[in-house]
Tab-separated table of C-alpha atoms and ligand atoms in Angstrom:
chain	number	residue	atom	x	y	z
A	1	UNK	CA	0.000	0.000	0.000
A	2	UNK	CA	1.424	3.497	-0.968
A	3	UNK	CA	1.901	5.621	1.846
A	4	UNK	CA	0.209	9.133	1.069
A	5	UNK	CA	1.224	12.546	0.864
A	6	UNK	CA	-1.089	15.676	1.792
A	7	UNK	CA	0.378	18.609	1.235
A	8	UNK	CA	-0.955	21.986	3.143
A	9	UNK	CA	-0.797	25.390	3.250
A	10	UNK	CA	2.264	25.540	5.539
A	11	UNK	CA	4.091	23.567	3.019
A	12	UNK	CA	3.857	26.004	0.201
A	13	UNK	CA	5.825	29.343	0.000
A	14	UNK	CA	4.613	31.486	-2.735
A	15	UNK	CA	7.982	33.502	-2.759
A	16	UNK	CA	8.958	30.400	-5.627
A	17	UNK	CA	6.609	31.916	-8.302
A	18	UNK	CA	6.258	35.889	-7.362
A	19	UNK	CA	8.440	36.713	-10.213
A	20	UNK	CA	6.989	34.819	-12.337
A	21	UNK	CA	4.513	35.401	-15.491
A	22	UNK	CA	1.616	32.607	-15.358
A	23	UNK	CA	-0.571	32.551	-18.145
A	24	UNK	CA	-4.112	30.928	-17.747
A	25	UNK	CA	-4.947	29.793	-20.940
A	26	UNK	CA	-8.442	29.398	-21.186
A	27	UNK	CA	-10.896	31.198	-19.621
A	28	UNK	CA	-13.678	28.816	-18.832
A	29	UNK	CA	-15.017	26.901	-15.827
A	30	UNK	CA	-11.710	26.373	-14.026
A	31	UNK	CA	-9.946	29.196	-15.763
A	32	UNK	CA	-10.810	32.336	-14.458
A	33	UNK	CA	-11.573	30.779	-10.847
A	34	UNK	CA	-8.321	29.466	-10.682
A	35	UNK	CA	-6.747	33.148	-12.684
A	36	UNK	CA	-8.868	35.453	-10.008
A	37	UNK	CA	-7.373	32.931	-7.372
A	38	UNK	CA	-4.582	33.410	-8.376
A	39	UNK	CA	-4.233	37.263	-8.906
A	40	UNK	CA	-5.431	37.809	-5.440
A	41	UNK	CA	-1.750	36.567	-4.355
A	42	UNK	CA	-0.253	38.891	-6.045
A	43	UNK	CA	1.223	37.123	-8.920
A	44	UNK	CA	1.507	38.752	-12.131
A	45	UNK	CA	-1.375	36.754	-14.750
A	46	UNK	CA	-2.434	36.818	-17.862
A	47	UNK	CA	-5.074	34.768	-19.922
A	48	UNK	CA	-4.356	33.347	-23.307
A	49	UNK	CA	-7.525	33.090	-24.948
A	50	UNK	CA	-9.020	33.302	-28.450
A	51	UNK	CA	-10.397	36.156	-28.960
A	52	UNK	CA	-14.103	36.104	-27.750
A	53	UNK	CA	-16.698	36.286	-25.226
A	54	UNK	CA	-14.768	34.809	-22.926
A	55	UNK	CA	-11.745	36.961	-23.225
A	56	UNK	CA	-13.973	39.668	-23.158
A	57	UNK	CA	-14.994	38.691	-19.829
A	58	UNK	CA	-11.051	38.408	-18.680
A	59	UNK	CA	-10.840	42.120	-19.579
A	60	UNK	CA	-13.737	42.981	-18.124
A	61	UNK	CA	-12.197	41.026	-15.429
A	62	UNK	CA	-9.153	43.606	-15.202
A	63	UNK	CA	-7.053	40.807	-16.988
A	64	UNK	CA	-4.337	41.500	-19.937
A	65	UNK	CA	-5.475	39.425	-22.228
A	66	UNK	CA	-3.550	37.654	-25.598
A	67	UNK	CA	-3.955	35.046	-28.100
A	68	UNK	CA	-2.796	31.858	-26.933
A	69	UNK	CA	0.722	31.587	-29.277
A	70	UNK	CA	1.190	35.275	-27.269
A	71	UNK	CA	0.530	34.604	-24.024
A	72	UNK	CA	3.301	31.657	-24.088
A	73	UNK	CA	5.350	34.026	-25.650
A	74	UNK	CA	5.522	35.931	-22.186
A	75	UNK	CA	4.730	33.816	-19.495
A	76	UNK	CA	7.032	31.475	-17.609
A	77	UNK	CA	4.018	29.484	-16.532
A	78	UNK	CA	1.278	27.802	-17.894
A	79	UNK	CA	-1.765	26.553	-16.638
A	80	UNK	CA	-3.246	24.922	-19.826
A	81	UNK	CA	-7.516	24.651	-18.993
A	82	UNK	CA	-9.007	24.110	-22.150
A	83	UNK	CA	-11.607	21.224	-22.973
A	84	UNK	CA	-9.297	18.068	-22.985
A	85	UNK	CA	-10.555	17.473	-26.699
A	86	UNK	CA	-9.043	20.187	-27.990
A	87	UNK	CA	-6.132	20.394	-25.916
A	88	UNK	CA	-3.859	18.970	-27.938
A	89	UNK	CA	-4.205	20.586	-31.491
A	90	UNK	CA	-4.246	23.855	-29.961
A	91	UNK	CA	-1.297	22.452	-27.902
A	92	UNK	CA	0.270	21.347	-31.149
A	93	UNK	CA	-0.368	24.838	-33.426
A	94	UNK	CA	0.436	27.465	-30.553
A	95	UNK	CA	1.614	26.140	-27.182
A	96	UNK	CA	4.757	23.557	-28.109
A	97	UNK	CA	6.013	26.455	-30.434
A	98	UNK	CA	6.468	28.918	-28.116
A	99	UNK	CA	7.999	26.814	-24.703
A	100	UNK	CA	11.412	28.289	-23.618
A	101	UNK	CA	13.659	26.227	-21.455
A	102	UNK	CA	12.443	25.911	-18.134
A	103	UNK	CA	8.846	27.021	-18.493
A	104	UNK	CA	6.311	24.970	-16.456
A	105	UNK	CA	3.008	23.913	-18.111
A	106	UNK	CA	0.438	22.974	-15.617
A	107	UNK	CA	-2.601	20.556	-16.500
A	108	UNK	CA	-5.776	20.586	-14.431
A	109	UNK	CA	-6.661	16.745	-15.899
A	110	UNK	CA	-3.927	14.315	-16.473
A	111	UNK	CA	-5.506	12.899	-19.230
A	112	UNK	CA	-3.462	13.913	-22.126
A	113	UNK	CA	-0.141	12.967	-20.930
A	114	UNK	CA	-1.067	9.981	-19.367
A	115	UNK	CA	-2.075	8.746	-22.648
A	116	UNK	CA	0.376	10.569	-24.539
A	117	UNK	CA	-1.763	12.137	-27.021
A	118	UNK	CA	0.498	15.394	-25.193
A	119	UNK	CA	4.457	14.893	-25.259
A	120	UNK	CA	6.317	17.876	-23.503
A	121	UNK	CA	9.840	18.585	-24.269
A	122	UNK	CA	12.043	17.842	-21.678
A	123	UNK	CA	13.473	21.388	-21.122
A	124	UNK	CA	10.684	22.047	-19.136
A	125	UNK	CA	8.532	21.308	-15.791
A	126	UNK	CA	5.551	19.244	-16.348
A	127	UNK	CA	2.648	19.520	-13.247
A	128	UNK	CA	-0.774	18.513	-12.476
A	129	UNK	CA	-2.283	20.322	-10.084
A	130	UNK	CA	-6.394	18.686	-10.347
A	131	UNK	CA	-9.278	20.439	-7.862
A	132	UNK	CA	-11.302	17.982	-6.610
A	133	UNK	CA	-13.996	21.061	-7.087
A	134	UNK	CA	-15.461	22.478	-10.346
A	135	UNK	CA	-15.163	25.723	-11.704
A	136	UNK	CA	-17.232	28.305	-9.788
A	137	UNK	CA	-16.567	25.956	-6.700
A	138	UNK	CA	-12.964	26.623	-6.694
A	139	UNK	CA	-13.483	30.824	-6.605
A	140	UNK	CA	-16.552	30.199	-3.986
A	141	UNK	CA	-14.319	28.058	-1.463
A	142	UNK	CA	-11.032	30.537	-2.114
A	143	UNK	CA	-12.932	33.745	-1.030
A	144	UNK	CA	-15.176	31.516	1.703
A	145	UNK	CA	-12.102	30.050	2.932
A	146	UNK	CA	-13.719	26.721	3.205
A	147	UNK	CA	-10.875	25.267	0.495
A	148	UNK	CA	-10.962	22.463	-1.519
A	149	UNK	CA	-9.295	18.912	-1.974
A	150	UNK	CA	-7.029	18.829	-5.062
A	151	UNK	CA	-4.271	16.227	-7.219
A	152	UNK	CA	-0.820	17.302	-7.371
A	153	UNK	CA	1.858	15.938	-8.574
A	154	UNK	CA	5.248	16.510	-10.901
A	155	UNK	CA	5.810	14.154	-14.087
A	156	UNK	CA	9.354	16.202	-15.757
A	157	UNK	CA	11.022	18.167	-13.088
A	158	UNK	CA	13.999	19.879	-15.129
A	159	UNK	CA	14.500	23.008	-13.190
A	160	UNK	CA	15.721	20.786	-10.094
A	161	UNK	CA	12.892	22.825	-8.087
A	162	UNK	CA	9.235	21.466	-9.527
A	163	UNK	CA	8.597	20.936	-5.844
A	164	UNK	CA	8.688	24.222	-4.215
A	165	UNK	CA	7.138	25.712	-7.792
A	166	UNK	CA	4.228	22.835	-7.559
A	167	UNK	CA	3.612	24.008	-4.184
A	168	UNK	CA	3.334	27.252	-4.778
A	169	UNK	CA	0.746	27.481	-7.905
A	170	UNK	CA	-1.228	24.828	-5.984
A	171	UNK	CA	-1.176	27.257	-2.724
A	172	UNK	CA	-1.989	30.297	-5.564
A	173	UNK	CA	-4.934	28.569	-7.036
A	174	UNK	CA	-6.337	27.585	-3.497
A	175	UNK	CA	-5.614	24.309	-3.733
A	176	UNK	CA	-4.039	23.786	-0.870
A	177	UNK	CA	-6.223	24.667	2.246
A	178	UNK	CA	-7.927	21.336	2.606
A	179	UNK	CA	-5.022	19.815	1.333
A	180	UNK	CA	-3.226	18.409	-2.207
A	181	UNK	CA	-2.788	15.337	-2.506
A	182	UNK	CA	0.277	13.729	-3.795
A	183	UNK	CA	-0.836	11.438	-7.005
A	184	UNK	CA	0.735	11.072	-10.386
A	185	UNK	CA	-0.896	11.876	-13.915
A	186	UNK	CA	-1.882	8.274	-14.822
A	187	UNK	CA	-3.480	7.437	-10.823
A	188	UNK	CA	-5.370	11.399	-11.304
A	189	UNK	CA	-6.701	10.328	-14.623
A	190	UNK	CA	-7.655	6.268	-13.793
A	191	UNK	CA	-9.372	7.284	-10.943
A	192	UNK	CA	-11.043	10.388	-12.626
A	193	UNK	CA	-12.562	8.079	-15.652
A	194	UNK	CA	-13.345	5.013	-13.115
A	195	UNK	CA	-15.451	7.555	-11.513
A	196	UNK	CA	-17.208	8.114	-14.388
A	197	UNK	CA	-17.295	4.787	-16.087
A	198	UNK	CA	-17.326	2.368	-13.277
A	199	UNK	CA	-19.885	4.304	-10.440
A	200	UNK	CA	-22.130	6.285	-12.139
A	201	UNK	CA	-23.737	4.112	-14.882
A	202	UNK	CA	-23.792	1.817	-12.212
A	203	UNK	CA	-25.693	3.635	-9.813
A	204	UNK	CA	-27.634	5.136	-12.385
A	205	UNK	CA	-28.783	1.985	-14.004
A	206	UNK	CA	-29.979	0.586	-10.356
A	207	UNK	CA	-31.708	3.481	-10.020
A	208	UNK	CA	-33.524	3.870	-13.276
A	209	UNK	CA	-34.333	-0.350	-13.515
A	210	UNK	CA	-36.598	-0.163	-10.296
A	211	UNK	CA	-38.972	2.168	-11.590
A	212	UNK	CA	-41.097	-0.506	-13.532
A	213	UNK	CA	-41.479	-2.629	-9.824
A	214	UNK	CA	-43.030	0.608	-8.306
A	215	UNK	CA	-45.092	1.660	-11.181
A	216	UNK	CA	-46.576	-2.108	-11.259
A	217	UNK	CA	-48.041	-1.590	-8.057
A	218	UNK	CA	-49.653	1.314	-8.587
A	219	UNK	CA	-47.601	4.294	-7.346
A	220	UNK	CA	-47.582	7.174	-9.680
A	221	UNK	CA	-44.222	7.847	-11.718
A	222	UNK	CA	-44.270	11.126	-10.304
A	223	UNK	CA	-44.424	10.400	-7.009
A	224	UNK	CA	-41.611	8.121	-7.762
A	225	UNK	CA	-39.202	11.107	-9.139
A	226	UNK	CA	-40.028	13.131	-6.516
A	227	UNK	CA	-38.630	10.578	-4.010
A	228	UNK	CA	-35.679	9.338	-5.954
A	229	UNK	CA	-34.356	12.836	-7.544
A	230	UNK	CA	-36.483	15.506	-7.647
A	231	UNK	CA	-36.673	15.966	-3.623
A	232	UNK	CA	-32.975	16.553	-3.711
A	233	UNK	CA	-33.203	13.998	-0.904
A	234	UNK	CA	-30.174	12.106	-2.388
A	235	UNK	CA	-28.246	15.424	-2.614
A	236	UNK	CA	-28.417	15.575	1.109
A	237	UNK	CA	-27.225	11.805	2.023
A	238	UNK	CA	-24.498	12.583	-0.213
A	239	UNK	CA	-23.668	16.157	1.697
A	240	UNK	CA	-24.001	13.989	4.846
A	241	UNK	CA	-21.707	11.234	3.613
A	242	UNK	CA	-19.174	13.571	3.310
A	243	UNK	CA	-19.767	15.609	6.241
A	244	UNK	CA	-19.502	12.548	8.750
A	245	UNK	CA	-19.168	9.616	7.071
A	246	UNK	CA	-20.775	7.074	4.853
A	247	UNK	CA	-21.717	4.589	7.775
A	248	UNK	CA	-21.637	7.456	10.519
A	249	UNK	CA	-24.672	9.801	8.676
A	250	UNK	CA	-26.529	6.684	9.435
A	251	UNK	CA	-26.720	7.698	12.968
A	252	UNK	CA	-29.054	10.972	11.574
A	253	UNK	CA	-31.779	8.147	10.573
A	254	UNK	CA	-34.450	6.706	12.648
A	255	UNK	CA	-33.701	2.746	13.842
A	256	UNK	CA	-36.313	1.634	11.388
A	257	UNK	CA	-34.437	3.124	8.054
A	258	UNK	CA	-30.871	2.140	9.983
A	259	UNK	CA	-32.119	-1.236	9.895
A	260	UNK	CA	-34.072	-1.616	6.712
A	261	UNK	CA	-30.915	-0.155	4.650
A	262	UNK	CA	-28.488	-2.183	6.966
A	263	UNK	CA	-30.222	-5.587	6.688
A	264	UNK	CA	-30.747	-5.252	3.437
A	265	UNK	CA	-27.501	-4.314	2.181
A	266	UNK	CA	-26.634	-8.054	3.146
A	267	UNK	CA	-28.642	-9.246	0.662
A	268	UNK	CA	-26.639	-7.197	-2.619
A	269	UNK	CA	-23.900	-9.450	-1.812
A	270	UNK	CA	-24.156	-11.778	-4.263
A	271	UNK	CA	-25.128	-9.549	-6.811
A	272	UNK	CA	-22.785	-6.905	-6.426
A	273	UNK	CA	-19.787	-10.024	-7.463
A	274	UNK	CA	-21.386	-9.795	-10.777
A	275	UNK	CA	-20.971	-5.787	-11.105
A	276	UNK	CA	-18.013	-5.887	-9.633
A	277	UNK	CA	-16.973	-8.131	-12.706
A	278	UNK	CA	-18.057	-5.436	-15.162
A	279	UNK	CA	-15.957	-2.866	-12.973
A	280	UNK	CA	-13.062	-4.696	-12.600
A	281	UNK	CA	-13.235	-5.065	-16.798
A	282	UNK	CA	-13.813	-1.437	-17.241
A	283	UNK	CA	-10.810	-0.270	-15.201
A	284	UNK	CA	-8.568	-2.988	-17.015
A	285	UNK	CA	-10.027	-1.137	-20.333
A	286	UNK	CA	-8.977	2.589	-19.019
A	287	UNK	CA	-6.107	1.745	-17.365
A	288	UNK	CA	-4.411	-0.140	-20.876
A	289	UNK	CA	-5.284	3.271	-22.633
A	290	UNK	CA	-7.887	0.907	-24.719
A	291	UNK	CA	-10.467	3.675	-23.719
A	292	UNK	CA	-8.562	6.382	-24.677
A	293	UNK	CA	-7.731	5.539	-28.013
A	294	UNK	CA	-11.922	3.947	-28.411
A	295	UNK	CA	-12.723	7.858	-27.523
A	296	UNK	CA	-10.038	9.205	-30.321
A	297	UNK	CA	-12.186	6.914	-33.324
A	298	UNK	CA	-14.640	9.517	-34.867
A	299	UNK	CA	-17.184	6.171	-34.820
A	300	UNK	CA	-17.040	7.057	-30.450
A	301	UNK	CA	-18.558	10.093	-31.485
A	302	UNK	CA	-21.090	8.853	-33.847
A	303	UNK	CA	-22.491	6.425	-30.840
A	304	UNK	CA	-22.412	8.837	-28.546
A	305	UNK	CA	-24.457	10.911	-30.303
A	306	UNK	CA	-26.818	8.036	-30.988
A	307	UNK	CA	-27.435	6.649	-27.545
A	308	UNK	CA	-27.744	10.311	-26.350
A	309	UNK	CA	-30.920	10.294	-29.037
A	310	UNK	CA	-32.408	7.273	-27.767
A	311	UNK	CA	-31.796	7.951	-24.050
A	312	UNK	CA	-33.487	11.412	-24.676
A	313	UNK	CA	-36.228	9.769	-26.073
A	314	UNK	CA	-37.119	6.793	-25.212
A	315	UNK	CA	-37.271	5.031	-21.547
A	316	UNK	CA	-36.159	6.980	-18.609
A	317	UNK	CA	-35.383	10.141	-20.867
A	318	UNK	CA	-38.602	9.946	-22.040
A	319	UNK	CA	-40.700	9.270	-18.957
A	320	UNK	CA	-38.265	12.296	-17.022
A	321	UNK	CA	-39.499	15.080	-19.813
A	322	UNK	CA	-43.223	13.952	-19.220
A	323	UNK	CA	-42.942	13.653	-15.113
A	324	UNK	CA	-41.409	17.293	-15.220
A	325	UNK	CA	-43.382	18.711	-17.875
A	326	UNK	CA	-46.257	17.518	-15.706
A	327	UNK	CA	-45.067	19.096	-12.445
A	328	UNK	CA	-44.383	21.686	-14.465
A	329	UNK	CA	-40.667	21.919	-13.941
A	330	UNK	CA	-39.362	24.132	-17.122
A	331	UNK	CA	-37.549	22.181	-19.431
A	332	UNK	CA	-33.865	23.155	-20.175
A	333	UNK	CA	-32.066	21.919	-22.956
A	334	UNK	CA	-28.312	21.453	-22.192
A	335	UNK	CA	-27.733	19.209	-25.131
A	336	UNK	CA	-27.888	21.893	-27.732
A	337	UNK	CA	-23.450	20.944	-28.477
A	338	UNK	CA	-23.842	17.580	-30.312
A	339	UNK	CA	-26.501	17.431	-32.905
A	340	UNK	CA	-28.679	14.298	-33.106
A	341	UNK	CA	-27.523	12.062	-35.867
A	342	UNK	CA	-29.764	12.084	-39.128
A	343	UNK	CA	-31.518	8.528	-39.741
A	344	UNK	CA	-29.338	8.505	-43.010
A	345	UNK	CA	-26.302	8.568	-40.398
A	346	UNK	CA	-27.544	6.027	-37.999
A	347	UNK	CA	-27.652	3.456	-41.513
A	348	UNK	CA	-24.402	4.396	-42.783
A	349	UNK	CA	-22.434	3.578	-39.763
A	350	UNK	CA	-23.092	-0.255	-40.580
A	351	UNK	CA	-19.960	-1.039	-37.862
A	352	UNK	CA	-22.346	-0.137	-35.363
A	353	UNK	CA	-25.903	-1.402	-36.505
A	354	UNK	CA	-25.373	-4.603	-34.767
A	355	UNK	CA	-25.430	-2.286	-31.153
A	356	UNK	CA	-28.793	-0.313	-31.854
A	357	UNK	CA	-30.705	-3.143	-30.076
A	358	UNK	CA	-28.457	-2.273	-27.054
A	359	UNK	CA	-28.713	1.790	-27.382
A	360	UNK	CA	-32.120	1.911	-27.450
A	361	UNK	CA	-32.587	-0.296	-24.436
A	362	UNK	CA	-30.234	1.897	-22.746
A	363	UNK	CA	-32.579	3.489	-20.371
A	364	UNK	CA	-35.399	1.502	-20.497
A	365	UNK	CA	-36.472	-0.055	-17.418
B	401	NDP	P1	-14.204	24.949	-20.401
B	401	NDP	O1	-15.099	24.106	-21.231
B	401	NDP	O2	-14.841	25.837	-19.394
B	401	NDP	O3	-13.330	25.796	-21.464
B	401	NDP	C1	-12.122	26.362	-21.161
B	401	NDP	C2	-11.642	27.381	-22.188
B	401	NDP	O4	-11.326	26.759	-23.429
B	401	NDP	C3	-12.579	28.536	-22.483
B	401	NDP	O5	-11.883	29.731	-22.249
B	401	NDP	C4	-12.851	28.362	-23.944
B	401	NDP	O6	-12.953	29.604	-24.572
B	401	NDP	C5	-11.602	27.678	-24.456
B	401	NDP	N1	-11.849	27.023	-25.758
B	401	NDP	C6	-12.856	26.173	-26.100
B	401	NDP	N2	-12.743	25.766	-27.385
B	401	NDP	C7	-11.630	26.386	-27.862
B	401	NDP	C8	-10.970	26.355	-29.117
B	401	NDP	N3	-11.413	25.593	-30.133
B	401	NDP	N4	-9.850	27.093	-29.276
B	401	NDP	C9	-9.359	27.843	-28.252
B	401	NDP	N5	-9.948	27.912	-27.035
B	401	NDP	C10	-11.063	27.185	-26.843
B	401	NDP	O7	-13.122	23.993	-19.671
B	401	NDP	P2	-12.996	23.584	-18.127
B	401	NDP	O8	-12.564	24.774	-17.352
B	401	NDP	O9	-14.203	22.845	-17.686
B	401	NDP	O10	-11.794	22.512	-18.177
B	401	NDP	C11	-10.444	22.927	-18.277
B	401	NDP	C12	-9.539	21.831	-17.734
B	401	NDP	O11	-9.822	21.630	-16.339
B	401	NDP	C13	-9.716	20.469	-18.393
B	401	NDP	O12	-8.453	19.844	-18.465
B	401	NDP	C14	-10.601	19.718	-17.400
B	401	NDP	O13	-10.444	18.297	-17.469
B	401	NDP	C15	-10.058	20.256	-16.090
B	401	NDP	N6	-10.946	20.139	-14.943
B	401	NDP	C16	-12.246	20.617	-15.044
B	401	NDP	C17	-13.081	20.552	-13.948
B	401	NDP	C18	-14.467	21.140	-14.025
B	401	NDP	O14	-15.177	21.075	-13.027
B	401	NDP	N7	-14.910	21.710	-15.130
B	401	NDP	C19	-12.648	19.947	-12.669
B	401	NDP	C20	-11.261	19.550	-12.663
B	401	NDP	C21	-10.460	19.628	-13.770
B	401	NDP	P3	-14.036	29.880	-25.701
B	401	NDP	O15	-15.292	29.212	-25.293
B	401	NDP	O16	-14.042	31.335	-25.704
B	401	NDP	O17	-13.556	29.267	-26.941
C-alpha cells in the first residue's frame, strides 16, 4: 500500500513563483476561478484566450489578455484549462512552439499525458495540479475560505525545483487549504474516468431499472421522481456522507431506516460479485489506454451521439421530460453541443448497426 502525501498550506511558500509570469490559458469553468485565485496573491497573470466572449470577460475582469501563441510568448508558466478534446491541437499549433527552457506547463486533468496524445519537451517542468472542485466551486471556497481537496503531482522536473514551484501554484490557485494530494498523472486520470465509467452508470442503471417494480403496483411515476431525484433527498445523504461519514450519517436516521438499509444491504452481496466483474473489466479497459484511443475513433462520437438520441427519447429520458413537464418543472435543454444524428447517419455507420438493439434499451427499465 502506498503511503500518502497531503500537502498543506504551511508547506507552500509562494515567494517560488512571485516573479513569475503565469498565463491561464483558457478562460472557462476552471480558468478564471483558478486566474482570479490566483491574482489575489499577487502574482503577475495573464489569460491566453481566443479572442471572444470569454476573453472579453477576462478584460472585463481587469485581466491582460492575448492570443494563446502570445501569451506563451511571455509567461514562464502555464496553466493549460481548455476542454481536454481540444487540448492537444491547440497544444500542437500554438503552445509547443512557443515553450522556452524551463517554463512549467500545468494541466488541471492528467488525461493527455497519461495517454500521450500530449508529449512535452524535456526542457521544461511538467505539473498537475487537479481540484477535486469544479469551476465556480474553486473561486466560492477561495474567497469563503472553506478550500478544496485537489491532485498534485510533478511528471518532468527539469529546473531541479518542480517541488517548491508545484507548491506554490497549488497554494496560488487555493488548492491547498484542505489539502493536495500527492498522485501522479496516470493514478489522477484512472481514478477520474473510473469515476465516471465504473460508479455512475452503475448507480444510475440501479436506479432507473426499479422504476417498472413501483409503477406495477400502482404508485404514480411522479411520485416516484419526486422521491428518488427531484426531492434533492439524495443530494443531502451525499452532503451527509461527506460531512460525517458514509456509515456514521446513518446515525441521523431513525432505527427503522438504519435497519431496513443495513439488513438489506446483506442481501446485494451476491449480486454486487457480478458488477463488480463489469468494474473490474472497465478499469482494465482505461487503465491499458484501450479507452482512450476507443474515444479518439470519430465512430465514439457517432455512438455517442446516438445513444444520447435514444436515451433522450425513449425510456427513462422519455418518462423524465413527461414527469417534469407535468409538475411543471421548465424544461432546459443542455444538449444543444452535439446534434442528433440524421436517420441517413444512424444506416451508414453499418460497424455499429449490430449495437442499436443495445442503445435503445439503454434506459429503459
Ligand atoms: P471549459 O469548457 O470551461 O473551457 C475552457 C476554455 O477553453 C474557455 O476559455 C474556452 O474559450 C476555451 N476554448 C474552447 N474551445 C476552444 C478552441 N477551439 N480554441 C481555443 N480555445 C477554446 O473547460 P474547463 O474549465 O471545464 O476545463 C479545463 C480543464 O480543467 C480540463 O483539463 C478539465 O479536465 C479540467 N478540470 C475541469 C473541472 C471542471 O469542473 N470543469 C474539474 C477539474 C479539472 P471559448 O469558449 O471562448 O472558446
Amino acid at each position: 500500500m502506498k503511503s500518502i502525501k497531503l500537502f498543506k498550506e504551511q508547506d507552500a511558500d509562494i515567494f517560488f513563483i512571485k516573479d513569475k509570469v503565469v498565463a491561464f490559458i483558457g478562460y472557462g469553468n476552471q480558468g478564471r476561478s483558478q486566474a482570479l485565485n490566483m491574482r489575489d496573491h499577487n502574482i503577475k497573470v495573464i489569460i491566453g484566450n481566443i479572442p471572444d466572449l470569454y476573453r472579453k470577460r477576462a478584460q472585463n475582469d481587469g485581466f491582460d489578455t492575448y492570443n494563446i501563441s502570445e501569451a506563451c510568448q511571455k509567461a514562464d508558466v502555464m496553466f493549460l484549462l481548455l476542454p481536454d478534446e481540444i487540448m492537444c491541437d491547440i497544444y500542437q499549433k500554438d503552445i509547443e512552439p512557443n515553450l522556452k527552457v524551463n517554463d512549467v506547463l500545468v494541466f488541471a486533468h492528467g488525461y493527455n499525458i497519461a495517454f500521450e496524445l500530449i508529449k512535452p519537451p524535456k526542457e521544461i517542468d511538467v505539473l498537475i495540479i487537479a481540484p477535486r472542485m469544479i469551476g465556480i466551486g474553486v473561486r466560492e471556497c477561495f474567497l469563503n475560505k472553506e478550500g478544496y481537496f485537489s491532485f498534485v503531482g510533478i511528471k518532468q522536473d527539469h529546473s531541479e525545483n518542480a517541488l517548491q514551484i508545484l507548491l506554490a501554484l497549488a497554494k496560488g490557485v487555493g488548492g491547498l487549504t484542505k489539502g493536495g494530494i500527492e498522485t501522479t498523472f496516470r493514478d489522477e486520470t484512472v481514478l477520474d474516468l473510473f469515476t465516471e465509467q465504473g460508479f455512475g452508470p452503475a448507480s444510475s442503471q440501479m436506479m432507473m431499472k426499479p422504476i417498472q417494480i413501483l409503477t406495477e403496483i400502482g404508485i404514480p411515476k411522479e411520485a416516484i421522481l419526486i422521491e428518488l431525484i427531484l426531492s434533492g433527498k439524495m443530494k443531502h445523504t451525499f452532503n451527509n456522507m461527506r460531512d460525517y461519514g458514509v456509515i456514521n450519517q446513518m446515525n441521523l436516521l431513525d432505527l427503522r431506516t438504519q435497519y431496513g438499509v443495513l439488513s438489506r444491504g446483506l442481501r446485494y452481496f451476491n449480486v454486487i460479485n457480478k458488477i463488480l466483474e463489469k468494474q473490474e473489466g472497465i478499469l482494465k479497459h482505461i487503465e491499458s489506454g484501450k479507452f482512450a484511443i476507443e474515444w479518439e475513433k470519430k465512430i465514439s462520437k457517432v455512438k455517442l451521439s446516438i445513444i444520447k438520441f435514444f436515451a433522450s427519447r425513449v425510456g427513462f429520458g422519455k418518462l423524465e421530460k413527461k414527469v417534469r413537464k407535468n409538475l411543471n418543472i421548465p424544461e432546459v435543454d443542455l444538449w444543444e453541443e452535439i446534434p442528433y444524428p440524421s436517420l441517413e447517419e444512424i444506416q451508414e455507420k453499418a460497424k455499429i448497426t449490430n449495437q442499436l438493439e443495445d442503445f435503445l434499451h439503454y434506459s429503459e427499465f
